[in-house]
PDB file of C-alpha atoms in Angstrom:
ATOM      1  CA  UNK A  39      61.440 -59.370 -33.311  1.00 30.00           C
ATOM      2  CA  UNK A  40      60.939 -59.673 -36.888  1.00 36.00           C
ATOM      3  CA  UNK A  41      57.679 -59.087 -39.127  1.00 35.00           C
ATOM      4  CA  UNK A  42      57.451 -63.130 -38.403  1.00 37.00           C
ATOM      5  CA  UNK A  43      57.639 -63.240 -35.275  1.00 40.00           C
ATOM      6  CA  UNK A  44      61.131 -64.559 -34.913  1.00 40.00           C
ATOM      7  CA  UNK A  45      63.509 -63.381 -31.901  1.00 44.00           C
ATOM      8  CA  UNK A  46      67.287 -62.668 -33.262  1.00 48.00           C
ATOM      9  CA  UNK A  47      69.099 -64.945 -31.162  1.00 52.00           C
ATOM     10  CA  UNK A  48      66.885 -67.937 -30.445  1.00 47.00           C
ATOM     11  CA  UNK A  49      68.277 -71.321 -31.421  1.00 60.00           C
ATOM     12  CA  UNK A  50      65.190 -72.453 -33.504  1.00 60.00           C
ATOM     13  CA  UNK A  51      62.637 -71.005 -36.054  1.00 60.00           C
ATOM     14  CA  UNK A  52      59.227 -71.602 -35.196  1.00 62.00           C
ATOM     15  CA  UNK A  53      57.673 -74.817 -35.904  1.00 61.00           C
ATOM     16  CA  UNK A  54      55.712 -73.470 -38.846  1.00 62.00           C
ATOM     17  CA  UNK A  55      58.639 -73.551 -40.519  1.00 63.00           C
ATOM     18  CA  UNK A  56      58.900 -77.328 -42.281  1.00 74.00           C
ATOM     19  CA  UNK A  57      62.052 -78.265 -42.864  1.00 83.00           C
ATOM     20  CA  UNK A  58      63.966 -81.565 -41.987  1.00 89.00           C
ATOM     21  CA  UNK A  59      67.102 -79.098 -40.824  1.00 93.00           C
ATOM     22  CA  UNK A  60      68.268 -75.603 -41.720  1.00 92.00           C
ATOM     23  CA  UNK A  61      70.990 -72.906 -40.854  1.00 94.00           C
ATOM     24  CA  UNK A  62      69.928 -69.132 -40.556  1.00 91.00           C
ATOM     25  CA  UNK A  63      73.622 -67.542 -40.939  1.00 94.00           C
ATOM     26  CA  UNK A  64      74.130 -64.098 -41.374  1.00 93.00           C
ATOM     27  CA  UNK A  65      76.359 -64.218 -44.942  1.00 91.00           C
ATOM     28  CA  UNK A  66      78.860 -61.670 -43.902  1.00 93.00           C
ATOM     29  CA  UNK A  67      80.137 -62.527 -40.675  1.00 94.00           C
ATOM     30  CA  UNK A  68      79.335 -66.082 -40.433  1.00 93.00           C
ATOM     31  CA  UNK A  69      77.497 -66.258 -37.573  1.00 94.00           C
ATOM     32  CA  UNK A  70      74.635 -69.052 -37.039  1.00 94.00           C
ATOM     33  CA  UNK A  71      71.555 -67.196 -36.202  1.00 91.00           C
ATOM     34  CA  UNK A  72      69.343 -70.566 -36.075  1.00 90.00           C
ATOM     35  CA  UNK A  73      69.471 -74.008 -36.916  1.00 92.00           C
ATOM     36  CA  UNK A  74      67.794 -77.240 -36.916  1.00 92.00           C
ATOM     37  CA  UNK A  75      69.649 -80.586 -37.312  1.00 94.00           C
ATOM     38  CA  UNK A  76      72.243 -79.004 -38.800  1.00 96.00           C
ATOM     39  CA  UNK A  77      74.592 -81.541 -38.617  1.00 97.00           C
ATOM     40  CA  UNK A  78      71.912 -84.234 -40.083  1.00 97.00           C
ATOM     41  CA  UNK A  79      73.165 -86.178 -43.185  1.00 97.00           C
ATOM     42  CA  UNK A  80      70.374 -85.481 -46.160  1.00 96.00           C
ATOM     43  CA  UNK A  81      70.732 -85.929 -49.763  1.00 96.00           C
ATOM     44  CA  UNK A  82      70.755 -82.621 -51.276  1.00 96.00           C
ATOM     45  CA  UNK A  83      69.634 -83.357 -54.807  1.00 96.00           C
ATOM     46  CA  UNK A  84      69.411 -80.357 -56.917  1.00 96.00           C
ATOM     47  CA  UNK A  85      70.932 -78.628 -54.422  1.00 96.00           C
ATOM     48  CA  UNK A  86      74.125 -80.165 -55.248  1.00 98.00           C
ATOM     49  CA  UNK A  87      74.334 -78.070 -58.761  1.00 98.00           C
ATOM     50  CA  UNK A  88      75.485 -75.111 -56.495  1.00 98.00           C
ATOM     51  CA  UNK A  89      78.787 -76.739 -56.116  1.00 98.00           C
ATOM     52  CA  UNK A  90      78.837 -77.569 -59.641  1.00 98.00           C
ATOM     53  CA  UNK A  91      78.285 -73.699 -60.788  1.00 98.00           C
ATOM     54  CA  UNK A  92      80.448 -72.557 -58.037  1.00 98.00           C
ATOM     55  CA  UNK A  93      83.686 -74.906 -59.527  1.00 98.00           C
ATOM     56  CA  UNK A  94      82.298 -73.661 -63.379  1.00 98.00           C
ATOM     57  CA  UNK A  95      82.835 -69.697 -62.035  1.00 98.00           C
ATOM     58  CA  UNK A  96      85.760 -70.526 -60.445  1.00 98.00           C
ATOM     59  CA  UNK A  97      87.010 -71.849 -63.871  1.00 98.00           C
ATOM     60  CA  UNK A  98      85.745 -69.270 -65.300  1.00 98.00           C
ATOM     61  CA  UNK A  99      87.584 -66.606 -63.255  1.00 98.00           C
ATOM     62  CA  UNK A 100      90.806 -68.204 -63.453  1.00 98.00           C
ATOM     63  CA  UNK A 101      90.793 -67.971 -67.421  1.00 98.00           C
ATOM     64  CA  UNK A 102      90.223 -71.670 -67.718  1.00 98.00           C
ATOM     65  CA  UNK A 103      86.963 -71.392 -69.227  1.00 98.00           C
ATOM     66  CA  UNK A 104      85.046 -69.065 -71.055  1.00 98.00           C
ATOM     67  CA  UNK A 105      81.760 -68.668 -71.802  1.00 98.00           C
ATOM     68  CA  UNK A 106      81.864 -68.980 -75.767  1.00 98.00           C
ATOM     69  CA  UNK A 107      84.130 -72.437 -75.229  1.00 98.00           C
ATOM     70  CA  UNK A 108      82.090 -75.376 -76.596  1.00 98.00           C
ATOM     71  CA  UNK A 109      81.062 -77.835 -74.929  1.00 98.00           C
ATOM     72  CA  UNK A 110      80.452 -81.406 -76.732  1.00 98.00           C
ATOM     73  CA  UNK A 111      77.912 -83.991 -74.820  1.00 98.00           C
ATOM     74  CA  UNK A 112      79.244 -87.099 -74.150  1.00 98.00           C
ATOM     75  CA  UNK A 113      76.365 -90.194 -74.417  1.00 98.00           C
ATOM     76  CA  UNK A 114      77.099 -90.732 -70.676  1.00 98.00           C
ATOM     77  CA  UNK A 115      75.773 -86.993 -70.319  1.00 98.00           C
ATOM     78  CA  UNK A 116      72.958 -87.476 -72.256  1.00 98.00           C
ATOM     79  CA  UNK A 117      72.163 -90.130 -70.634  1.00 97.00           C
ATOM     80  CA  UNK A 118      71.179 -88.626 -67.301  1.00 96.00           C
ATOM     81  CA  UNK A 119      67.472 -89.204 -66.413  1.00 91.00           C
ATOM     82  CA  UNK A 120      65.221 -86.583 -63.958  1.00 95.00           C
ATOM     83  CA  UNK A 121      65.464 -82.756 -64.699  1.00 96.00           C
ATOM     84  CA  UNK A 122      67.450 -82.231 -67.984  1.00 96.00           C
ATOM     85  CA  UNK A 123      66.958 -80.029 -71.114  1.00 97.00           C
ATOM     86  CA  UNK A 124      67.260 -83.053 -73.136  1.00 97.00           C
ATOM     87  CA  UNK A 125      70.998 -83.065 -75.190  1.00 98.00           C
ATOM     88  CA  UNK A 126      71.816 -85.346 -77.547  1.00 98.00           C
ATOM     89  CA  UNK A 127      75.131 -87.142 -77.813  1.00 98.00           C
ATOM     90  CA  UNK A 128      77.716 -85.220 -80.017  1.00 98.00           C
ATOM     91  CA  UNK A 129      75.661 -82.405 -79.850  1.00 98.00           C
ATOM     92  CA  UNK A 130      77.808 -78.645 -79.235  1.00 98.00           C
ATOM     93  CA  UNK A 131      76.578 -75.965 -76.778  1.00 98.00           C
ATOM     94  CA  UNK A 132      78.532 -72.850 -75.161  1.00 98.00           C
ATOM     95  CA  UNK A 133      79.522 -72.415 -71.928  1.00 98.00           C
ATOM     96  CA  UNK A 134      77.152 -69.597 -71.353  1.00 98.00           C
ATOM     97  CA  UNK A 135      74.200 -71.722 -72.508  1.00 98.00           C
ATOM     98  CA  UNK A 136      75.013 -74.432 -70.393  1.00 98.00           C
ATOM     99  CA  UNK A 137      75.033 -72.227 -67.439  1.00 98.00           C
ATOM    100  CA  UNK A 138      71.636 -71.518 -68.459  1.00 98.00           C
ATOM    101  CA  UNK A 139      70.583 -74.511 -68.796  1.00 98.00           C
ATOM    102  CA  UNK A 140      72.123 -75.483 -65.031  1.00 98.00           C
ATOM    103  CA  UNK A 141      70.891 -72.415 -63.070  1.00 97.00           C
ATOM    104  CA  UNK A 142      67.804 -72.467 -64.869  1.00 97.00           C
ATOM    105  CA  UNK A 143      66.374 -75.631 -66.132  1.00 97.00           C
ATOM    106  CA  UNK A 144      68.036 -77.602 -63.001  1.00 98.00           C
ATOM    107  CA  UNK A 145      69.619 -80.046 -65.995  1.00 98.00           C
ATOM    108  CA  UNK A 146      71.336 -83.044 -65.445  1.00 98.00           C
ATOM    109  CA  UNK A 147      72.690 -83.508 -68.348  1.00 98.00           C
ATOM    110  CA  UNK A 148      73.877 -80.290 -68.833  1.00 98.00           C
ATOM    111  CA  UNK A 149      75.743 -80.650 -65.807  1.00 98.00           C
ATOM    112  CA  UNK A 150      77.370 -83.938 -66.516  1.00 98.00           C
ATOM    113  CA  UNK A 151      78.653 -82.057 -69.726  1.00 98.00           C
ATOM    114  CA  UNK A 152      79.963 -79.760 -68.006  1.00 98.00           C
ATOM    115  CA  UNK A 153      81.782 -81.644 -65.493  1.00 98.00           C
ATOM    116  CA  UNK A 154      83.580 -83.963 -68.355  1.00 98.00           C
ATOM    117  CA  UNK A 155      84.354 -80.891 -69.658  1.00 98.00           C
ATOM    118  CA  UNK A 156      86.304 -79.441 -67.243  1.00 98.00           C
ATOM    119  CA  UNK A 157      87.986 -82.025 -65.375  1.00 98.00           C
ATOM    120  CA  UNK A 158      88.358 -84.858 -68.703  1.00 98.00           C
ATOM    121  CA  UNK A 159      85.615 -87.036 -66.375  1.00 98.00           C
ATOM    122  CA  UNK A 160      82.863 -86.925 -64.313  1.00 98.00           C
ATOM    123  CA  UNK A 161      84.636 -88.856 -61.315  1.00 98.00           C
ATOM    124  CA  UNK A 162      87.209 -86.393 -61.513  1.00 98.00           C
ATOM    125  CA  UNK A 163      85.569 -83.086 -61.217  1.00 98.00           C
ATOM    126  CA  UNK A 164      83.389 -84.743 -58.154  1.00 98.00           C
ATOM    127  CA  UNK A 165      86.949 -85.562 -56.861  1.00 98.00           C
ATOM    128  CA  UNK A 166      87.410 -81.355 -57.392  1.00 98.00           C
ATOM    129  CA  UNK A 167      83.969 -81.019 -55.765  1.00 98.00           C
ATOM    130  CA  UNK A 168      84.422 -83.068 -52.571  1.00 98.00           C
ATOM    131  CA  UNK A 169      88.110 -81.353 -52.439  1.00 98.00           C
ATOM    132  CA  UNK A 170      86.610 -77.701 -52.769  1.00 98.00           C
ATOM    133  CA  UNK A 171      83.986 -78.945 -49.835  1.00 98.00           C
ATOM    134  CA  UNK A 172      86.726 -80.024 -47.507  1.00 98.00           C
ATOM    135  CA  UNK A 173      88.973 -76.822 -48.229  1.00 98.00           C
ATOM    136  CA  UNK A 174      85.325 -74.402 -47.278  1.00 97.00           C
ATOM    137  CA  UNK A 175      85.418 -76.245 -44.116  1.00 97.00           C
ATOM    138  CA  UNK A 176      82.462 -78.757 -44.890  1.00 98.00           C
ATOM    139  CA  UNK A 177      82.916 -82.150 -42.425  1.00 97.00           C
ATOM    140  CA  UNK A 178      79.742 -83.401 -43.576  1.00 98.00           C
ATOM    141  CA  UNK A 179      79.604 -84.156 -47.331  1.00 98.00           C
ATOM    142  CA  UNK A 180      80.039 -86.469 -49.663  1.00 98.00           C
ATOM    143  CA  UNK A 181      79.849 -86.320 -53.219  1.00 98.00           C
ATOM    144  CA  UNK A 182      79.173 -88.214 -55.677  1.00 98.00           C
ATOM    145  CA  UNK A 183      77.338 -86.633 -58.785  1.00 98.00           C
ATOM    146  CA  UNK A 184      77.222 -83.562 -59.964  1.00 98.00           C
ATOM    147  CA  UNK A 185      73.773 -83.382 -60.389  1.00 98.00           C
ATOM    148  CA  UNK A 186      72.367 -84.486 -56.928  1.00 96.00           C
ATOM    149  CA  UNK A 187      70.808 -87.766 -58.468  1.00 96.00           C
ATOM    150  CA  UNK A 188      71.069 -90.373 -55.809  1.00 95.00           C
ATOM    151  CA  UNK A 189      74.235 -92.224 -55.571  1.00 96.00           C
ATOM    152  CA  UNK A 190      75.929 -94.758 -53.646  1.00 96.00           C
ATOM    153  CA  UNK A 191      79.647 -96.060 -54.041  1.00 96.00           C
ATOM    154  CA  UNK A 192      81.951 -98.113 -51.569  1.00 96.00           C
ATOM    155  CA  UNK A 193      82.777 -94.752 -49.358  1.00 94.00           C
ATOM    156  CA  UNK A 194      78.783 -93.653 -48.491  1.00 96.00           C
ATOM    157  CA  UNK A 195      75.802 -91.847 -49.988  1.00 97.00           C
ATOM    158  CA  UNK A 196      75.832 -88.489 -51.898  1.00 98.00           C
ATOM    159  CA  UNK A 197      74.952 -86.494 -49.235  1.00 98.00           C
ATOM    160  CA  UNK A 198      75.665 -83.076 -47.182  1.00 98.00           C
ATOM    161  CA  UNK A 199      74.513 -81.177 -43.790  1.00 98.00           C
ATOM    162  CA  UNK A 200      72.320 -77.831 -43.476  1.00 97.00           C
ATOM    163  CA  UNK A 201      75.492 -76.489 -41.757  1.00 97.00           C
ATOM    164  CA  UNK A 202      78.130 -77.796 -44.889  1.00 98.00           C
ATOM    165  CA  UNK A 203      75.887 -76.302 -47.163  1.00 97.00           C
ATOM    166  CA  UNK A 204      75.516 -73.176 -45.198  1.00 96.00           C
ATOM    167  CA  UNK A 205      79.246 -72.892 -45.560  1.00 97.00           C
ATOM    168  CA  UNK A 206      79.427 -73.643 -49.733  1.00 97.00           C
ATOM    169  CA  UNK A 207      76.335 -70.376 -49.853  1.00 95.00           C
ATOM    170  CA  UNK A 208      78.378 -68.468 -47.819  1.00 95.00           C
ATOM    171  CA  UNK A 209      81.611 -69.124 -49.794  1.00 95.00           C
TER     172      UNK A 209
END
C-alpha cells in the first residue's frame, strides 16, 4: 500500500481522485496498474501538444530539423485564438524558441508554426500525427489540430482515450 492509500493491483484509484478517466501504467513495462474509462472518447486540448513536440523531436533526431532553423509564421498561425505567445505574421523565430514557447507557454500559434513548418501545412503534419498515433498502437484518436483547440471535420471530433494517450507518454 502506498503513502495514499492505494493497493498495487486494484483496478481503480480511489474516488478522491477526480478525473473523467485515467491510466496508471508503469512506463517501462507497459503494464496498466489502474484505470478509469480508459477507453472513453475526451477532447484532450492542450494535451494534444505532446504529439506535436513528440513529431518536432523526432524531426529533430532524424537531422530534419534543428534547433537554430527559422521558423516564419504564417497569418493562419497567428491567427490561432486561446493560449498563444502572441506572433505576428511574417515574423522569424528558431526552432529552439518555439519549443519554448510550446512546452512552456502552451502556444497555439507557436504550434501551428511549427506544424506548417515541418510538413508544408497544417493538415498535413496532423495527417503525420494521426499516422504516428495509429503506428504507437492508439485505436482511439483522432486528430485534428495541433494545438488541441476544438475541431470537427466530416470524419469525427479531435479527440483521444486515457489508454491512447497512455500509449503516446509511454512512447
Amino acid at each position: 500500500v502506498s503513502s495514499f492509500g492505494y493497493q498495487a493491483g486494484a483496478e481503480e484509484l480511489p474516488d478522491t481522485y477526480q478525473s473523467e478517466a485515467y491510466v496508471l501504467m508503469e512506463a517501462s513495462t507497459g503494464k496498466v496498474i489502474a484505470s478509469k474509462n480508459a477507453d472513453e472518447s475526451l477532447r484532450p486540448a492542450s494535451i494534444t501538444k505532446i504529439m506535436t513536440l513528440l513529431l518536432i523531436f523526432e524531426a529533430i533526431d532524424a537531422g530534419k530539423l534543428h534547433y537554430e532553423d527559422q521558423v516564419v509564421v504564417s497569418e493562419h498561425a497567428a491567427s490561432m485564438g486561446g493560449s498563444q505567445v502572441y506572433l505576428e505574421p511574417n515574423e522569424t523565430q528558431t526552432v529552439n524558441d518555439m519549443l519554448k514557447c510550446i512546452s512552456i507557454a502552451s502556444a497555439n500559434d507557436a504550434s501551428v508554426a511549427m506544424a506548417e513548418h515541418i510538413a508544408g501545412s497544417e493538415e498535413q503534419f496532423v495527417a503525420m500525427m494521426n499516422q504516428k498515433a495509429a503506428g504507437i498502437g492508439c485505436k482511439n484518436t483522432y486528430f485534428i489540430t495541433p494545438n488541441g483547440l476544438d475541431a470537427s471535420d466530416e470524419t469525427g471530433i479531435h479527440s483521444t482515450t486515457a489508454k491512447d494517450l497512455s500509449l503516446i507518454m509511454r512512447y
